[in-house]
CSV table of C-alpha atoms and ligand atoms in Angstrom, one decimal:
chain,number,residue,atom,x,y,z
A,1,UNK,CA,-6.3,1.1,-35.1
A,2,UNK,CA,-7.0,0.3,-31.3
A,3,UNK,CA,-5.2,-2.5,-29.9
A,4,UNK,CA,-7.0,-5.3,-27.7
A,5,UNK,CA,-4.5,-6.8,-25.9
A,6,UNK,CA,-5.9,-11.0,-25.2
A,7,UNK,CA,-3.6,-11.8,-23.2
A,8,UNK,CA,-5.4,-12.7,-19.2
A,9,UNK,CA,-4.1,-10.6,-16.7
A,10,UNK,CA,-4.9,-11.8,-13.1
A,11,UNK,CA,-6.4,-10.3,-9.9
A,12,UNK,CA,-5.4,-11.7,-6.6
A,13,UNK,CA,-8.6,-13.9,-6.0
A,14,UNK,CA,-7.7,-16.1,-9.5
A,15,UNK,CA,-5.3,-17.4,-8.5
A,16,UNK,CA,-4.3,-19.7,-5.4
A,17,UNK,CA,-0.6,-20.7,-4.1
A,18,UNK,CA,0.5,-24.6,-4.7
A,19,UNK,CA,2.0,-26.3,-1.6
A,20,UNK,CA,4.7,-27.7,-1.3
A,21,UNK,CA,7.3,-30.4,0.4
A,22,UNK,CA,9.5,-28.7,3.3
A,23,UNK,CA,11.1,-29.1,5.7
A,24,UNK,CA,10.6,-26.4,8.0
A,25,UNK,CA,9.7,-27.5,11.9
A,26,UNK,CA,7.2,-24.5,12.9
A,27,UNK,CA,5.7,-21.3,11.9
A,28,UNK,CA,8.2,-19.3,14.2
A,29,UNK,CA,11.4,-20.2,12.0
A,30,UNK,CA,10.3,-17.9,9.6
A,31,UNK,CA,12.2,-14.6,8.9
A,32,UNK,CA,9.0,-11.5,8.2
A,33,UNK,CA,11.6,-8.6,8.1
A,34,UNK,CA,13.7,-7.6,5.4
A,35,UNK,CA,16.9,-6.2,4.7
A,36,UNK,CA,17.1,-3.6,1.8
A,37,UNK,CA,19.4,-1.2,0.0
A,38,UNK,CA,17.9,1.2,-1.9
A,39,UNK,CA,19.1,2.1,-5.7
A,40,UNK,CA,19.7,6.0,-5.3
A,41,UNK,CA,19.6,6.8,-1.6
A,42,UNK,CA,21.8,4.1,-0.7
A,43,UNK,CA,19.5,3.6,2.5
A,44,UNK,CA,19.4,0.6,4.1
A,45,UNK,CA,16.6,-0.7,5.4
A,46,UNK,CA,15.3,-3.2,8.4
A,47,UNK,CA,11.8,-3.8,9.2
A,48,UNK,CA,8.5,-6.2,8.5
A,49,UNK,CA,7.7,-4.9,4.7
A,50,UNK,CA,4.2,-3.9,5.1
A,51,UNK,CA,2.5,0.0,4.6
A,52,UNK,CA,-0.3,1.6,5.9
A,53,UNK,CA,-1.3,3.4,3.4
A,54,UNK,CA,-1.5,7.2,3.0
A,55,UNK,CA,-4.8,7.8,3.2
A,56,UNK,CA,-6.3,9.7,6.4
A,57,UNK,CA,-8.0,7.0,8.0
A,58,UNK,CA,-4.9,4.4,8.1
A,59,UNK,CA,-2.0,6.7,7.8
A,60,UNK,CA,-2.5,8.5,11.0
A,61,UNK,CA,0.0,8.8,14.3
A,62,UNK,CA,-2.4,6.4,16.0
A,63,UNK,CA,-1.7,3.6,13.7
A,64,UNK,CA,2.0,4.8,13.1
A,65,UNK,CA,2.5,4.0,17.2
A,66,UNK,CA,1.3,0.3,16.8
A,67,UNK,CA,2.5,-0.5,13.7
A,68,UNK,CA,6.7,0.8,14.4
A,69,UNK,CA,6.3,-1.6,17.4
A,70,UNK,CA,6.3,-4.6,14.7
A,71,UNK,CA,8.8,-2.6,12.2
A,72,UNK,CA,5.8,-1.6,9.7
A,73,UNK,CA,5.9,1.6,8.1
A,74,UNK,CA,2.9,3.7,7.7
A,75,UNK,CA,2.9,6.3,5.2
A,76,UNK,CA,1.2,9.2,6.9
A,77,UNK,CA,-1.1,11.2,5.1
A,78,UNK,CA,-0.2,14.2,3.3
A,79,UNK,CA,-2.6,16.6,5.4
A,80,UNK,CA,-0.4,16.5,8.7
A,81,UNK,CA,0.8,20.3,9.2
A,82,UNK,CA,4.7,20.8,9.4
A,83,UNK,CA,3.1,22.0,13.7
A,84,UNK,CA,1.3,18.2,13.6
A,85,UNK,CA,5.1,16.7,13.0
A,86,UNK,CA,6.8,18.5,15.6
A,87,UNK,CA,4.5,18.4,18.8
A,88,UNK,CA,5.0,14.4,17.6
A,89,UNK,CA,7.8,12.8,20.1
A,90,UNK,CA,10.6,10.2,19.3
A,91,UNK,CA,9.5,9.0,15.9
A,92,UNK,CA,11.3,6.4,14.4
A,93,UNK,CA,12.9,7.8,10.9
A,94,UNK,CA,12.9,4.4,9.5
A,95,UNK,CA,8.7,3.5,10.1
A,96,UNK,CA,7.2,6.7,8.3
A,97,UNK,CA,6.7,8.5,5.6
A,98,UNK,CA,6.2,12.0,4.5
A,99,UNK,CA,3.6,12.1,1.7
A,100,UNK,CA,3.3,14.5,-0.6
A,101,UNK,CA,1.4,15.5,-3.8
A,102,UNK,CA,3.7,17.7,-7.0
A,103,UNK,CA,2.5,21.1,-6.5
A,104,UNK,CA,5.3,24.0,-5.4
A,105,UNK,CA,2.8,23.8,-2.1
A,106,UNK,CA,3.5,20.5,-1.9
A,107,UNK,CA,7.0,21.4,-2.3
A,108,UNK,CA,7.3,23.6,0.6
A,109,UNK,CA,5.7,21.6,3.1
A,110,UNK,CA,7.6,18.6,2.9
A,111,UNK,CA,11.0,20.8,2.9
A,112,UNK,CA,9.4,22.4,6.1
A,113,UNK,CA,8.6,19.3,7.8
A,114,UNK,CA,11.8,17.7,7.0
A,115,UNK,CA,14.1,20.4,8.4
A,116,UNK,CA,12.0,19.5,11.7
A,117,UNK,CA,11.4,15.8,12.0
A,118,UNK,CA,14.3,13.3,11.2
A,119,UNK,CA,12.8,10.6,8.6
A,120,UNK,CA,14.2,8.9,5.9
A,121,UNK,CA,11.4,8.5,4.0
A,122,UNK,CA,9.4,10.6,1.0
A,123,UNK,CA,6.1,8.7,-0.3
A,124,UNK,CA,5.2,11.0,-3.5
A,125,UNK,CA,1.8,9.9,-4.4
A,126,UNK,CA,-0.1,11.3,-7.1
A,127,UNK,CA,-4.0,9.3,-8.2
A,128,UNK,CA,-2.3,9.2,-12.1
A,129,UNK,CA,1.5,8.0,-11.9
A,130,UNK,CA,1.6,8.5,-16.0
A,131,UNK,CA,1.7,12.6,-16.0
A,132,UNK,CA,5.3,14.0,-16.6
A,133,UNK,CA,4.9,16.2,-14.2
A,134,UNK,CA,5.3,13.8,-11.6
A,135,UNK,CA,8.7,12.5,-12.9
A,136,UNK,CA,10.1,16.2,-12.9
A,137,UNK,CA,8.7,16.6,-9.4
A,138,UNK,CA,11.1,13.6,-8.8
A,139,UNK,CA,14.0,14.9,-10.0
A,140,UNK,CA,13.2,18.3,-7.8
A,141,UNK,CA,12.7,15.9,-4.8
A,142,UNK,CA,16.0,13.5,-5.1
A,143,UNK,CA,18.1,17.0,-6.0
A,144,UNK,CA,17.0,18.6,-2.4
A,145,UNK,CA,16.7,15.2,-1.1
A,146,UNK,CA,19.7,13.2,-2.2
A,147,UNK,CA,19.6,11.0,0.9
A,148,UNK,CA,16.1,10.2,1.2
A,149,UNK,CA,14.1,6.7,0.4
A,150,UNK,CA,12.0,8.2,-2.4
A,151,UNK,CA,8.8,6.4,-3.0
A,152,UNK,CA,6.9,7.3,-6.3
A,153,UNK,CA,3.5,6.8,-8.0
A,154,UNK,CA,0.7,5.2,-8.2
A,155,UNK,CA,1.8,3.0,-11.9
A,156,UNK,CA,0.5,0.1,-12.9
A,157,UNK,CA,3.1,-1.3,-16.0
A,158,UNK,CA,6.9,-1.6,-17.1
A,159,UNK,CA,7.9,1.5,-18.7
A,160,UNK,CA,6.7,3.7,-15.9
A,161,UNK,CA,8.2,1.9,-13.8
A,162,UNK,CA,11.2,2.2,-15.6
A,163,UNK,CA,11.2,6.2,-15.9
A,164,UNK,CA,10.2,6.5,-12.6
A,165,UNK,CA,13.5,4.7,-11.4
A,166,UNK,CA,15.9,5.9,-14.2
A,167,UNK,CA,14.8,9.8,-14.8
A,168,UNK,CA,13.0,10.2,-12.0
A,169,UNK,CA,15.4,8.9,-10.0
A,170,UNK,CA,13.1,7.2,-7.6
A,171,UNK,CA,14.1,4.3,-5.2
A,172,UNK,CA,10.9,2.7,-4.5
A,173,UNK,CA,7.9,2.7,-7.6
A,174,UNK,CA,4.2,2.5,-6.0
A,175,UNK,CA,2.2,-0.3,-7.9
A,176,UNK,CA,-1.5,0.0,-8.3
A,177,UNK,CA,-4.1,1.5,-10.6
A,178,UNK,CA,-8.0,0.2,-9.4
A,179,UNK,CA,-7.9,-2.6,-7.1
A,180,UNK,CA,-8.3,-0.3,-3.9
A,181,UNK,CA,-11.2,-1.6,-1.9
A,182,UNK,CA,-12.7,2.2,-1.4
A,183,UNK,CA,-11.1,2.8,-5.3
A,184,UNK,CA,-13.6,3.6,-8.0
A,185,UNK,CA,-11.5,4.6,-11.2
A,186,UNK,CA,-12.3,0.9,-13.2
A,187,UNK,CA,-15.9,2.2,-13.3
A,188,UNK,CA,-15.5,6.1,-13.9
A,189,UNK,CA,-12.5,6.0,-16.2
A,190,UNK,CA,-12.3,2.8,-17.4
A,191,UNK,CA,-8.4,2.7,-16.6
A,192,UNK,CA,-7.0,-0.6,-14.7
A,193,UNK,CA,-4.9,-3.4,-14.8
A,194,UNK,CA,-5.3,-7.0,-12.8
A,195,UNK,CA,-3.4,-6.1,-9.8
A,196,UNK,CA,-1.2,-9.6,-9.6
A,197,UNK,CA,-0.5,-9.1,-13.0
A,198,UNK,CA,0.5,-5.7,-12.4
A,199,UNK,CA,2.9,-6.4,-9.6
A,200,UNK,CA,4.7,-8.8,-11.7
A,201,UNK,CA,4.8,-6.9,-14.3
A,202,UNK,CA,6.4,-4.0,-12.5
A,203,UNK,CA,8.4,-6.1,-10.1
A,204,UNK,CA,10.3,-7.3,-12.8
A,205,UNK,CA,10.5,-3.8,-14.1
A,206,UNK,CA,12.4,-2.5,-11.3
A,207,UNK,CA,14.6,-5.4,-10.2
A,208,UNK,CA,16.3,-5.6,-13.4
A,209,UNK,CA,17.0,-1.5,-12.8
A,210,UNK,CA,18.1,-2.5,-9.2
A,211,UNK,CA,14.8,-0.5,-7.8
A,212,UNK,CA,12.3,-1.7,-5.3
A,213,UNK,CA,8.2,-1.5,-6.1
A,214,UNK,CA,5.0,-1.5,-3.8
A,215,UNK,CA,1.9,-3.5,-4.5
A,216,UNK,CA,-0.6,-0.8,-3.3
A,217,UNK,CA,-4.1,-2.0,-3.1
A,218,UNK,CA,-6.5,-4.8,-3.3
A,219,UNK,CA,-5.3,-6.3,0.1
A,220,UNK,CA,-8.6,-8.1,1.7
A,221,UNK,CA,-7.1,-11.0,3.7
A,222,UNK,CA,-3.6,-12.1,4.7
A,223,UNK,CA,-3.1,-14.6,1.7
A,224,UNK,CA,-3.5,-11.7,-1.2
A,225,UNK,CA,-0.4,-10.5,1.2
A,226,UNK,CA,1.6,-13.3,0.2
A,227,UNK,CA,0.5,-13.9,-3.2
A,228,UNK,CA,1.8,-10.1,-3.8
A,229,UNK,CA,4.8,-11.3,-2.0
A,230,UNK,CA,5.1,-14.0,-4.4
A,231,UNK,CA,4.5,-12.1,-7.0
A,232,UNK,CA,8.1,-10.6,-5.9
A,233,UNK,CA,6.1,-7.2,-4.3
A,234,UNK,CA,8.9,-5.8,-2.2
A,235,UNK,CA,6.4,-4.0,0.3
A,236,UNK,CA,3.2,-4.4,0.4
A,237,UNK,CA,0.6,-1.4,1.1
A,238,UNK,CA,-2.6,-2.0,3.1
A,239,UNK,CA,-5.3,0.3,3.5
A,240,UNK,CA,-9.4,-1.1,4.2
A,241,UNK,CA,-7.9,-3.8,5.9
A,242,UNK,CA,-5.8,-2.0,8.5
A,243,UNK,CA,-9.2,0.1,8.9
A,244,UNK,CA,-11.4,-0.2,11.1
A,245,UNK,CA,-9.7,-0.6,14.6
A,246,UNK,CA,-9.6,1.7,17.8
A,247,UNK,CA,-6.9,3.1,16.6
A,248,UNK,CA,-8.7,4.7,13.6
A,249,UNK,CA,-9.9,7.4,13.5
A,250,UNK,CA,-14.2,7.7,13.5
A,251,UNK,CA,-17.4,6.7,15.4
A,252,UNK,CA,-18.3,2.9,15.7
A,253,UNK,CA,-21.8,3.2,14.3
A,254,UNK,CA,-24.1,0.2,15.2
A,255,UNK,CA,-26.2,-0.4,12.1
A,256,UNK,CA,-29.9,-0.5,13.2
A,257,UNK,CA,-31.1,-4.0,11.4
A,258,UNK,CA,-28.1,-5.8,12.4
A,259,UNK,CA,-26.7,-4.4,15.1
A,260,UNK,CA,-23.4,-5.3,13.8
A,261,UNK,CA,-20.7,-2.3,14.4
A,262,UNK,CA,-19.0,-0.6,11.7
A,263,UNK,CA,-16.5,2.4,10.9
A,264,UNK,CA,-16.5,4.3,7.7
A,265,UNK,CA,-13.5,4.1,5.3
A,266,UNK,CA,-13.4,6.5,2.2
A,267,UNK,CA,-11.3,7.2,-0.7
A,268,UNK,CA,-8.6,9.8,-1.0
A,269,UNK,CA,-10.3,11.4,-3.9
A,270,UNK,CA,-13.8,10.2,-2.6
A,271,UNK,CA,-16.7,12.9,-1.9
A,272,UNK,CA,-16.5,12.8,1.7
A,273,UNK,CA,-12.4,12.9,1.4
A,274,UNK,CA,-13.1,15.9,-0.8
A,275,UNK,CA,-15.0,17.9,1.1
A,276,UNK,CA,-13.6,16.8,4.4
A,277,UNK,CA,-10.0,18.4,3.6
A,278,UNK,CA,-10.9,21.1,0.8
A,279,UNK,CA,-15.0,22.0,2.1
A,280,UNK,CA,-16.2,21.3,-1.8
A,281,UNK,CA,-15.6,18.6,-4.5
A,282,UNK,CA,-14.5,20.4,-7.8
A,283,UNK,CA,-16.9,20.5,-10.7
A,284,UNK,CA,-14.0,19.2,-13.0
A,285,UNK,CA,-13.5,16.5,-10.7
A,286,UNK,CA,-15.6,13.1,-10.7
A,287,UNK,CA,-15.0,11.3,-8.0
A,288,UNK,CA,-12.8,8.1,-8.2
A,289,UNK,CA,-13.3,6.9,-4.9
A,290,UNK,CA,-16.3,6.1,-2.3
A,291,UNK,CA,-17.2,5.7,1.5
A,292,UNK,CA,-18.2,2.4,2.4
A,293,UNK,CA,-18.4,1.3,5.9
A,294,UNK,CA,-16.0,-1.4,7.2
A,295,UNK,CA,-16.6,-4.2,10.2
A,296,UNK,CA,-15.8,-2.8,13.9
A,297,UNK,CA,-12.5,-5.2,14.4
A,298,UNK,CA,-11.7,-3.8,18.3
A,299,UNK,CA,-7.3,-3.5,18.2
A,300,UNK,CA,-5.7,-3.3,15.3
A,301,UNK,CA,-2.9,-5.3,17.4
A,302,UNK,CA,-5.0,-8.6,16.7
A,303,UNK,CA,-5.1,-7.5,12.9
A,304,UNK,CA,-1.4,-7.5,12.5
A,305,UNK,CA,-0.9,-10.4,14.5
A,306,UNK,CA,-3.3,-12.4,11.8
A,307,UNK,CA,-1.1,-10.7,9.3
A,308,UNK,CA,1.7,-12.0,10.2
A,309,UNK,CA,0.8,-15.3,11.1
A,310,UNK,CA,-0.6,-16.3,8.0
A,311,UNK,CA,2.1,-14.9,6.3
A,312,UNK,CA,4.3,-17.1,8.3
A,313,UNK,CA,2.0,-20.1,7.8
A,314,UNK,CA,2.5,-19.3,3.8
A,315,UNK,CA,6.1,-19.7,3.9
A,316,UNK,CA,5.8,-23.1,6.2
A,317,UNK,CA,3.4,-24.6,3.1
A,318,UNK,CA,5.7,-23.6,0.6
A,319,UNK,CA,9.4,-23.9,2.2
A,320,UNK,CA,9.8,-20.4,2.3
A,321,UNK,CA,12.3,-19.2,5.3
A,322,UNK,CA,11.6,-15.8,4.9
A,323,UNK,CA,9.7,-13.4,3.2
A,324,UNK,CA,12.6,-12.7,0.6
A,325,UNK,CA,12.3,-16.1,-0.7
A,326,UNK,CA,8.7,-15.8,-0.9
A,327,UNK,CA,8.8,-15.0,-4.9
A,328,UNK,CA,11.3,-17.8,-6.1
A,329,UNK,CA,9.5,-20.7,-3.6
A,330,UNK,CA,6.0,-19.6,-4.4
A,331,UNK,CA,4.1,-21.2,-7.6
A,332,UNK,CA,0.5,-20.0,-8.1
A,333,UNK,CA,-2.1,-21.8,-9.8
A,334,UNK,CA,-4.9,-19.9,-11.6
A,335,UNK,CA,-8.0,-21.1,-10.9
A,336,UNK,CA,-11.6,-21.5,-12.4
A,337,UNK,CA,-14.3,-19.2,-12.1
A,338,UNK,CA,-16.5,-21.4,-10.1
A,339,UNK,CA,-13.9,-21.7,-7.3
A,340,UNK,CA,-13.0,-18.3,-7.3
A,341,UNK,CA,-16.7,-17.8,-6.7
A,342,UNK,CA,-16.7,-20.2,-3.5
A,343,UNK,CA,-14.0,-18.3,-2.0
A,344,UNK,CA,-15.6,-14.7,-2.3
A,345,UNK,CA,-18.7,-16.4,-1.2
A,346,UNK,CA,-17.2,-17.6,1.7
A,347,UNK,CA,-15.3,-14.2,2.3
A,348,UNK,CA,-18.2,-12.5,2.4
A,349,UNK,CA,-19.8,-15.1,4.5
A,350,UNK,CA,-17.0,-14.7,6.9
A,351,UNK,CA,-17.5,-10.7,6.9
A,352,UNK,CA,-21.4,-11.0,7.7
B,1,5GP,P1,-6.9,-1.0,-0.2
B,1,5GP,O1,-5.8,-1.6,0.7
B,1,5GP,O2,-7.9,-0.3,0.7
B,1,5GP,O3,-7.5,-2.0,-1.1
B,1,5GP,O4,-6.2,0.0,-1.1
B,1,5GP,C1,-5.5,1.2,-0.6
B,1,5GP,C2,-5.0,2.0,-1.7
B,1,5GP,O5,-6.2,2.5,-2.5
B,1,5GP,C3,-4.3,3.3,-1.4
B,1,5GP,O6,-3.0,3.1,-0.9
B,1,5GP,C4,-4.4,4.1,-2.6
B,1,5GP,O7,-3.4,3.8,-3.6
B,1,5GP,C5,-5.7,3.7,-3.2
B,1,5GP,N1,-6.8,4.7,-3.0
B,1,5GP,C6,-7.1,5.4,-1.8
B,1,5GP,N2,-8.1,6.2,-2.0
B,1,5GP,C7,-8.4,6.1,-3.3
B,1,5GP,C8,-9.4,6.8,-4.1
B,1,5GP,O8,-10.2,7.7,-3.6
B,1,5GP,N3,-9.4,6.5,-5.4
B,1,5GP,C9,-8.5,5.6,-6.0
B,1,5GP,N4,-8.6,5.4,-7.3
B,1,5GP,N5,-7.7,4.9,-5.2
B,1,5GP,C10,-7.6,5.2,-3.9
């Protein structure tokens, strides 16, 4: 018999984060970076725990040389040649990632790119985290690999999370199935879960296993960044929102009624993403993602900055002193339709 499950599961925008008594003096005492140790690589890692995601308009060389200057990572995306790595100088091993998808191809370029370029870590990204194949890719990966920060997904609830750290032996599980802003698969497929819900579902998940997760997607303003932090995210992947800047790539086009500037932002699996890497979109294939064209926001400098700021001013509201203590200081309260209405309202106000 088919199950419904009744239970509400939450989106970012339904709920809001409850202030609190502190007694922090300023915005500046608060500590953004992180510390971790990985489960199977035994890495440590320093850095601001934000992502750009894979995806070839924010996971580029461009945004990698702004974003290592604040300790981001960017995951580049998986269509950099092995040749694109090496004419690359000085990159830092620690802020990138080498994406890759599970085919032998797959495979062979990442071993080829990693006997060039010194990097520590391995972002293995597939649209549908639940195949088997991907945890067997895994295994391949950490057994030629035994040193590497191994990132894996995309998942969306406990037990895959689970697999993914125990037999795939995976350090870092990849959160997120529908609530990318250029992601399509809730209305082609069906398939989704409430991303809030999902990342503390799956943060849970891993903690308990010693593993780390990523809440990838659904990022449209600095506070969903800190209720995902809250929600005990360790990282946190951006893509729309780190779009749009000089430093992606694309024409400003200047729309002709407005005259308001825009760049265009697609989908990995989108149409245009489709046809731009592989010249034709497969008949098999629908497409679960789409081109939609985001506001002209000049340096992506001045984005980050925001970022981090409100982040910062998060923590002062709630007597967080870092973003660590984010998830046990943080207490969100879920809010009623009406208000959550206001807010996009004004979102998109802000956006017009
Ligand atoms: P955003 O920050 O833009 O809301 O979400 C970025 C994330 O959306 C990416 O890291 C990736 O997981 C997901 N994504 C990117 N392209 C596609 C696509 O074409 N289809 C789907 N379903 N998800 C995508």
């Amino acid at each position: 018999m088919t199950k419904i499950e009744t239970e509400e599961l939450l989106d970012y925008s339904d709920v809001l984060i409850r202030p609190k008594r502190s007694t922090m003096q300023s915005r500046s005492d608060v500590e953004v970076e992180r510390n971790l140790k990985f489960k199977w690589s035994s890495q440590q890692w320093k850095g601001v725990p934000l992502i750009a995601a894979n995806m070839d308009t924010t996971g580029t060389f461009e945004v990698y040389n702004v974003l290592s200057k604040y300790g981001i990572v960017t995951a580049l995306h998986k269509f950099y040649t092995p040749g694109d790595f090496k004419v690359q100088k000085s990159l830092n091993p620690n802020m990138f990632m080498v994406s890759s998808g599970i085919s032998d191809a797959d495979f062979e370029r990442l071993q080829s790119i990693l006997s060039e370029v010194s990097c520590n870590w391995i972002c293995i990204d597939i649209a549908n985290g639940y195949l088997s194949s991907l945890v067997t890719y895994c295994k391949k990966v950490r057994e030629a690999f035994p040193d590497k920060i191994i990132v894996a997904g995309n998942v969306a609830t406990r037990e895959m999370v689970e697999e993914l750290l125990i037999n795939g032996k995976v350090d870092v599980v990849k959160v997120g199935i529908g609530p990318g802003s250029a992601c399509t698969t809730r209305l082609k497929t069906g398939v989704g879960i409430p991303q809030l819900s999902a990342v503390l579902e799956c943060s849970d998940a891993a903690h308990g296993l010693g593993g780390a997760i990523i809440a990838d997607g659904g990022i449209t303003c600095p506070g969903d960044v800190s209720k995902a932090f809250g929600a005990c995210a360790d990282f946190v992947m951006v893509g729309g929102q780190f779009a749009g800047h000089d430093q992606n790539p694309g024409e400003v086009v200047i729309d002709e009624k407005t005259g308001k500037q825009f760049k265009s932002f697609y989908g990995m699996s989108s149409k245009k993403a489709m046809e731009t890497h592989y010249g034709k979109m497969e008949k098999y294939r629908s497409s679960e993602g789409r081109e939609l064209r985001i506001p002209y926001k000049g340096d992506l400098n001045n984005t980050v900055l925001d970022y981090l700021g409100g982040i910062r001013s998060t923590c002062t509201y709630i007597g967080a002193t870092s973003i660590k203590n984010m998830g046990k200081c943080l207490s969100l309260i879920h809010i009623s339709e009406p208000t959550r209405q206001e807010a996009i309202s004004y979102a998109v106000f802000c956006l017009k």
